[in-house]
Amino acid sequence: DLDVARRELEEFIPRARTMSEHSIRSMAGRDLARFKEFKKQGVAVKFGRFSQKENSQLQKNIEEFLSLTGIDSAEKLLFSYRYPEDRETIQRLKAEYQFCEKLSEGIPRPWRLIYYRARKIFDPNNYKGKYSNEEKEMLKRYQAMYGNDWKKISVMMSRSNISIARKYSEIKSDINHGAWSEEETQKLINAVEEVIKKRIEKEEATFLSSSEDSSRDLSIEREKLYQNLPWAEIETQVGTRYWKQCKQKWLTVLRTRMNKGKRLYRGKEGLQAKINLIKRLYELKVEDANDVNWAEVCNAVGDVPSSYVQAKFYKLKVSCVPFWQKKTFS
DNA sequence: GGGACATTCAACTATACGCT
DNA sequence: AGCGTATAGTTGAATGTCCC
């Protein structure tokens, strides 16, 4: 019946096809019924970033659960292991008042993801801003002492373990800062090329085994050139840069090539490009910025990666819209 | 089977910098 | 000076795995 559950879930979450047994099992238990209920009401399961509406719904769900049970803080509720003496009581209250159900009320997403979102929002160790040099040094020292025990280190540094783990992977090796040399750039291009080729070959293999038709054209879809690339692998190949630097550099290389070196946002044409972009976004009539399909918006500007257009929109917003932080997308 | 945790790719935000 | 681009920094989503 695992297969049945998988098939049923696929209706709501296409990627269920490839998910691990464990994920399927837990979603079948907790989410399938909810998904069906949402469907009855004509609500689709959502992915990607939480909208403002969802975030405030989550906030509300937490507040209501706290007042229902008398637990005095969201941190106690969501990180009960930090309060050993209250832990048992909290556990009991959670079961008694159906924590899982209450938490996910009105949010059409898998329970697990709602839970993680809540833990991010309500962790006092999160949102601590920039790391100082002292902190970076401290992190390196602790890692040398305790290895990748991020949980332990996060307690000592009052930062969330995710933040710590990520920061460490960024600073673990001496990253070459500043402009890219010709040689480095070439190395990057080669690495990306190799990775994409490998990926296509693999797809081709599965494609051929399921079909007789072997005549496929050599061009590849644009998305394959920048979406879901294994950056960690590329980082190792390049050797001198952090994966994010690689990614950013690759996108600019790609953009320049796609547009044959033309500068898109300069002069009169640049102005027109901006106007097109704004018009296109307006026509979408979406409520939340998270609902924008940037791949669709791309051709308002030219043949560019979607992240480029996104970045442009951000820049435009920040420099032209007063009090943009306090405004909604619509 | 719930929950904690590490890891990885994506997105958002801020700043540096150079050209016109 | 103003603008566009490159680069740096932080947070978000998603998922495999391990443990109790």
mmCIF file of N, CA and C in Angstrom, chain A residues 138-217:
data_model
loop_
_atom_site.group_PDB
_atom_site.id
_atom_site.type_symbol
_atom_site.label_atom_id
_atom_site.label_comp_id
_atom_site.label_asym_id
_atom_site.label_seq_id
_atom_site.Cartn_x
_atom_site.Cartn_y
_atom_site.Cartn_z
ATOM 1 N N MET A 138 35.848 32.107 16.013
ATOM 2 C CA MET A 138 35.335 31.224 17.052
ATOM 3 C C MET A 138 34.752 29.960 16.427
ATOM 4 N N LEU A 139 34.005 30.171 15.348
ATOM 5 C CA LEU A 139 33.371 29.043 14.669
ATOM 6 C C LEU A 139 34.418 28.062 14.161
ATOM 7 N N LYS A 140 35.467 28.587 13.586
ATOM 8 C CA LYS A 140 36.541 27.717 13.088
ATOM 9 C C LYS A 140 37.177 26.945 14.237
ATOM 10 N N ARG A 141 37.394 27.624 15.336
ATOM 11 C CA ARG A 141 38.016 26.959 16.493
ATOM 12 C C ARG A 141 37.134 25.835 17.016
ATOM 13 N N TYR A 142 35.854 26.155 17.212
ATOM 14 C CA TYR A 142 34.928 25.149 17.726
ATOM 15 C C TYR A 142 34.842 23.949 16.800
ATOM 16 N N GLN A 143 34.839 24.227 15.497
ATOM 17 C CA GLN A 143 34.724 23.126 14.551
ATOM 18 C C GLN A 143 35.949 22.222 14.660
ATOM 19 N N ALA A 144 37.100 22.846 14.827
ATOM 20 C CA ALA A 144 38.327 22.057 14.983
ATOM 21 C C ALA A 144 38.252 21.186 16.234
ATOM 22 N N MET A 145 37.586 21.718 17.272
ATOM 23 C CA MET A 145 37.494 20.985 18.532
ATOM 24 C C MET A 145 36.440 19.883 18.506
ATOM 25 N N TYR A 146 35.275 20.207 17.958
ATOM 26 C CA TYR A 146 34.155 19.275 18.082
ATOM 27 C C TYR A 146 33.678 18.656 16.771
ATOM 28 N N GLY A 147 34.331 18.979 15.673
ATOM 29 C CA GLY A 147 33.860 18.452 14.390
ATOM 30 C C GLY A 147 32.550 19.092 13.962
ATOM 31 N N ASN A 148 31.785 18.369 13.148
ATOM 32 C CA ASN A 148 30.548 18.958 12.641
ATOM 33 C C ASN A 148 29.359 18.773 13.584
ATOM 34 N N ASP A 149 29.612 18.912 14.851
ATOM 35 C CA ASP A 149 28.517 18.805 15.818
ATOM 36 C C ASP A 149 27.858 20.181 15.948
ATOM 37 N N TRP A 150 27.071 20.517 14.933
ATOM 38 C CA TRP A 150 26.536 21.879 14.851
ATOM 39 C C TRP A 150 25.594 22.195 15.990
ATOM 40 N N LYS A 151 24.909 21.168 16.460
ATOM 41 C CA LYS A 151 23.975 21.408 17.541
ATOM 42 C C LYS A 151 24.720 21.919 18.776
ATOM 43 N N LYS A 152 25.791 21.260 19.093
ATOM 44 C CA LYS A 152 26.597 21.654 20.240
ATOM 45 C C LYS A 152 27.177 23.057 20.034
ATOM 46 N N ILE A 153 27.748 23.269 18.852
ATOM 47 C CA ILE A 153 28.370 24.560 18.574
ATOM 48 C C ILE A 153 27.325 25.675 18.552
ATOM 49 N N SER A 154 26.128 25.358 18.043
ATOM 50 C CA SER A 154 25.118 26.411 17.946
ATOM 51 C C SER A 154 24.702 26.901 19.329
ATOM 52 N N VAL A 155 24.690 26.006 20.302
ATOM 53 C CA VAL A 155 24.360 26.429 21.660
ATOM 54 C C VAL A 155 25.430 27.378 22.190
ATOM 55 N N MET A 156 26.675 27.042 21.912
ATOM 56 C CA MET A 156 27.773 27.869 22.432
ATOM 57 C C MET A 156 27.841 29.231 21.751
ATOM 58 N N MET A 157 27.356 29.304 20.533
ATOM 59 C CA MET A 157 27.455 30.568 19.805
ATOM 60 C C MET A 157 26.144 31.326 19.696
ATOM 61 N N SER A 158 25.047 30.762 20.252
ATOM 62 C CA SER A 158 23.728 31.405 20.156
ATOM 63 C C SER A 158 23.340 31.745 18.726
ATOM 64 N N ARG A 159 23.564 30.784 17.866
ATOM 65 C CA ARG A 159 23.105 30.915 16.485
ATOM 66 C C ARG A 159 22.422 29.596 16.143
ATOM 67 N N SER A 160 21.527 29.614 15.181
ATOM 68 C CA SER A 160 20.861 28.362 14.834
ATOM 69 C C SER A 160 21.842 27.416 14.161
ATOM 70 N N ASN A 161 21.593 26.131 14.311
ATOM 71 C CA ASN A 161 22.545 25.164 13.766
ATOM 72 C C ASN A 161 22.630 25.233 12.238
ATOM 73 N N ILE A 162 21.537 25.572 11.596
ATOM 74 C CA ILE A 162 21.572 25.703 10.137
ATOM 75 C C ILE A 162 22.503 26.837 9.740
ATOM 76 N N SER A 163 22.329 27.952 10.410
ATOM 77 C CA SER A 163 23.159 29.111 10.123
ATOM 78 C C SER A 163 24.639 28.784 10.313
ATOM 79 N N ILE A 164 24.930 28.106 11.411
ATOM 80 C CA ILE A 164 26.301 27.744 11.735
ATOM 81 C C ILE A 164 26.898 26.812 10.686
ATOM 82 N N ALA A 165 26.148 25.781 10.336
ATOM 83 C CA ALA A 165 26.658 24.799 9.384
ATOM 84 C C ALA A 165 26.964 25.458 8.047
ATOM 85 N N ARG A 166 26.069 26.317 7.638
ATOM 86 C CA ARG A 166 26.250 26.981 6.360
ATOM 87 C C ARG A 166 27.432 27.934 6.378
ATOM 88 N N LYS A 167 27.504 28.680 7.460
ATOM 89 C CA LYS A 167 28.588 29.648 7.560
ATOM 90 C C LYS A 167 29.929 28.923 7.526
ATOM 91 N N TYR A 168 29.975 27.812 8.225
ATOM 92 C CA TYR A 168 31.256 27.093 8.253
ATOM 93 C C TYR A 168 31.654 26.607 6.872
ATOM 94 N N SER A 169 30.696 26.067 6.149
ATOM 95 C CA SER A 169 31.069 25.573 4.828
ATOM 96 C C SER A 169 31.519 26.717 3.928
ATOM 97 N N GLU A 170 31.071 27.907 4.263
ATOM 98 C CA GLU A 170 31.508 29.069 3.477
ATOM 99 C C GLU A 170 32.931 29.489 3.823
ATOM 100 N N ILE A 171 33.271 29.403 5.104
ATOM 101 C CA ILE A 171 34.571 29.955 5.515
ATOM 102 C C ILE A 171 35.636 28.902 5.773
ATOM 103 N N LYS A 172 35.300 27.628 5.578
ATOM 104 C CA LYS A 172 36.242 26.581 5.976
ATOM 105 C C LYS A 172 37.574 26.663 5.236
ATOM 106 N N SER A 173 37.525 26.969 3.944
ATOM 107 C CA SER A 173 38.783 27.096 3.222
ATOM 108 C C SER A 173 39.018 28.565 2.896
ATOM 109 N N ASP A 174 40.257 28.901 2.623
ATOM 110 C CA ASP A 174 40.541 30.284 2.293
ATOM 111 C C ASP A 174 39.956 30.580 0.928
ATOM 112 N N ILE A 175 38.901 31.328 0.929
ATOM 113 C CA ILE A 175 38.232 31.638 -0.321
ATOM 114 C C ILE A 175 38.932 32.809 -0.981
ATOM 115 N N ASN A 176 39.163 32.611 -2.252
ATOM 116 C CA ASN A 176 39.759 33.652 -3.050
ATOM 117 C C ASN A 176 38.728 34.747 -3.315
ATOM 118 N N HIS A 177 38.958 35.931 -2.792
ATOM 119 C CA HIS A 177 37.984 37.008 -2.983
ATOM 120 C C HIS A 177 38.311 37.813 -4.235
ATOM 121 N N GLY A 178 37.366 38.640 -4.607
ATOM 122 C CA GLY A 178 37.633 39.583 -5.683
ATOM 123 C C GLY A 178 37.422 39.030 -7.072
ATOM 124 N N ALA A 179 37.981 39.736 -8.033
ATOM 125 C CA ALA A 179 37.713 39.434 -9.437
ATOM 126 C C ALA A 179 38.259 38.068 -9.835
ATOM 127 N N TRP A 180 37.604 37.477 -10.803
ATOM 128 C CA TRP A 180 38.015 36.165 -11.302
ATOM 129 C C TRP A 180 39.121 36.321 -12.347
ATOM 130 N N SER A 181 40.125 35.451 -12.246
ATOM 131 C CA SER A 181 41.161 35.460 -13.290
ATOM 132 C C SER A 181 40.638 34.700 -14.504
ATOM 133 N N GLU A 182 41.305 34.951 -15.616
ATOM 134 C CA GLU A 182 40.931 34.276 -16.866
ATOM 135 C C GLU A 182 40.933 32.763 -16.684
ATOM 136 N N GLU A 183 41.993 32.302 -16.031
ATOM 137 C CA GLU A 183 42.177 30.862 -15.848
ATOM 138 C C GLU A 183 41.075 30.258 -14.982
ATOM 139 N N GLU A 184 40.772 30.946 -13.904
ATOM 140 C CA GLU A 184 39.709 30.487 -13.004
ATOM 141 C C GLU A 184 38.382 30.391 -13.729
ATOM 142 N N THR A 185 38.081 31.430 -14.494
ATOM 143 C CA THR A 185 36.811 31.465 -15.209
ATOM 144 C C THR A 185 36.720 30.286 -16.164
ATOM 145 N N GLN A 186 37.820 30.010 -16.861
ATOM 146 C CA GLN A 186 37.819 28.895 -17.807
ATOM 147 C C GLN A 186 37.580 27.562 -17.096
ATOM 148 N N LYS A 187 38.210 27.455 -15.937
ATOM 149 C CA LYS A 187 38.047 26.243 -15.134
ATOM 150 C C LYS A 187 36.578 26.050 -14.764
ATOM 151 N N LEU A 188 35.967 27.140 -14.388
ATOM 152 C CA LEU A 188 34.550 27.103 -14.020
ATOM 153 C C LEU A 188 33.704 26.674 -15.208
ATOM 154 N N ILE A 189 33.949 27.295 -16.337
ATOM 155 C CA ILE A 189 33.158 26.982 -17.530
ATOM 156 C C ILE A 189 33.301 25.505 -17.881
ATOM 157 N N ASN A 190 34.517 25.019 -17.812
ATOM 158 C CA ASN A 190 34.737 23.595 -18.098
ATOM 159 C C ASN A 190 33.978 22.701 -17.132
ATOM 160 N N ALA A 191 34.051 23.069 -15.864
ATOM 161 C CA ALA A 191 33.387 22.246 -14.849
ATOM 162 C C ALA A 191 31.884 22.188 -15.083
ATOM 163 N N VAL A 192 31.292 23.347 -15.342
ATOM 164 C CA VAL A 192 29.843 23.395 -15.555
ATOM 165 C C VAL A 192 29.478 22.604 -16.803
ATOM 166 N N GLU A 193 30.275 22.794 -17.833
ATOM 167 C CA GLU A 193 30.020 22.094 -19.087
ATOM 168 C C GLU A 193 29.986 20.584 -18.854
ATOM 169 N N GLU A 194 30.973 20.128 -18.129
ATOM 170 C CA GLU A 194 31.088 18.697 -17.861
ATOM 171 C C GLU A 194 29.858 18.172 -17.117
ATOM 172 N N VAL A 195 29.488 18.921 -16.099
ATOM 173 C CA VAL A 195 28.352 18.508 -15.279
ATOM 174 C C VAL A 195 27.068 18.444 -16.110
ATOM 175 N N ILE A 196 26.866 19.423 -16.953
ATOM 176 C CA ILE A 196 25.651 19.442 -17.775
ATOM 177 C C ILE A 196 25.673 18.296 -18.783
ATOM 178 N N LYS A 197 26.821 18.087 -19.375
ATOM 179 C CA LYS A 197 26.952 16.981 -20.330
ATOM 180 C C LYS A 197 26.614 15.661 -19.668
ATOM 181 N N LYS A 198 27.189 15.474 -18.484
ATOM 182 C CA LYS A 198 26.958 14.227 -17.759
ATOM 183 C C LYS A 198 25.471 14.030 -17.498
ATOM 184 N N ARG A 199 24.856 15.098 -17.093
ATOM 185 C CA ARG A 199 23.434 15.031 -16.771
ATOM 186 C C ARG A 199 22.607 14.656 -18.007
ATOM 187 N N ILE A 200 22.940 15.255 -19.110
ATOM 188 C CA ILE A 200 22.179 14.982 -20.338
ATOM 189 C C ILE A 200 22.396 13.547 -20.804
ATOM 190 N N GLU A 201 23.633 13.098 -20.692
ATOM 191 C CA GLU A 201 23.909 11.711 -21.071
ATOM 192 C C GLU A 201 23.073 10.748 -20.250
ATOM 193 N N LYS A 202 22.989 11.036 -18.974
ATOM 194 C CA LYS A 202 22.224 10.175 -18.082
ATOM 195 C C LYS A 202 20.748 10.157 -18.486
ATOM 196 N N GLU A 203 20.227 11.317 -18.750
ATOM 197 C CA GLU A 203 18.829 11.409 -19.178
ATOM 198 C C GLU A 203 18.621 10.665 -20.490
ATOM 199 N N GLU A 204 19.557 10.863 -21.374
ATOM 200 C CA GLU A 204 19.491 10.218 -22.676
ATOM 201 C C GLU A 204 19.396 8.705 -22.502
ATOM 202 N N ALA A 205 20.190 8.198 -21.574
ATOM 203 C CA ALA A 205 20.222 6.750 -21.344
ATOM 204 C C ALA A 205 18.854 6.237 -20.920
ATOM 205 N N THR A 206 18.230 6.914 -19.967
ATOM 206 C CA THR A 206 16.913 6.456 -19.537
ATOM 207 C C THR A 206 15.889 6.682 -20.634
ATOM 208 N N PHE A 207 16.095 7.747 -21.386
ATOM 209 C CA PHE A 207 15.164 8.041 -22.469
ATOM 210 C C PHE A 207 15.215 6.950 -23.528
ATOM 211 N N LEU A 208 16.432 6.578 -23.890
ATOM 212 C CA LEU A 208 16.586 5.596 -24.952
ATOM 213 C C LEU A 208 16.066 4.216 -24.555
ATOM 214 N N SER A 209 16.242 3.895 -23.296
ATOM 215 C CA SER A 209 15.795 2.570 -22.880
ATOM 216 C C SER A 209 14.275 2.458 -22.889
ATOM 217 N N SER A 210 13.613 3.596 -22.803
ATOM 218 C CA SER A 210 12.156 3.526 -22.774
ATOM 219 C C SER A 210 11.537 3.841 -24.136
ATOM 220 N N SER A 211 12.365 4.165 -25.090
ATOM 221 C CA SER A 211 11.807 4.542 -26.386
ATOM 222 C C SER A 211 12.727 4.115 -27.528
ATOM 223 N N GLU A 212 12.129 3.859 -28.653
ATOM 224 C CA GLU A 212 12.924 3.444 -29.804
ATOM 225 C C GLU A 212 13.524 4.641 -30.532
ATOM 226 N N ASP A 213 12.842 5.741 -30.405
ATOM 227 C CA ASP A 213 13.233 6.923 -31.164
ATOM 228 C C ASP A 213 14.543 7.511 -30.632
ATOM 229 N N SER A 214 15.597 7.433 -31.410
ATOM 230 C CA SER A 214 16.883 7.929 -30.924
ATOM 231 C C SER A 214 17.276 9.253 -31.559
ATOM 232 N N SER A 215 16.431 9.777 -32.402
ATOM 233 C CA SER A 215 16.796 11.040 -33.055
ATOM 234 C C SER A 215 16.330 12.225 -32.209
ATOM 235 N N ARG A 216 17.278 12.799 -31.504
ATOM 236 C CA ARG A 216 16.954 13.995 -30.714
ATOM 237 C C ARG A 216 17.888 15.114 -31.132
ATOM 238 N N ASP A 217 17.380 16.311 -31.110
ATOM 239 C CA ASP A 217 18.266 17.383 -31.543
ATOM 240 C C ASP A 217 19.262 17.735 -30.450
#
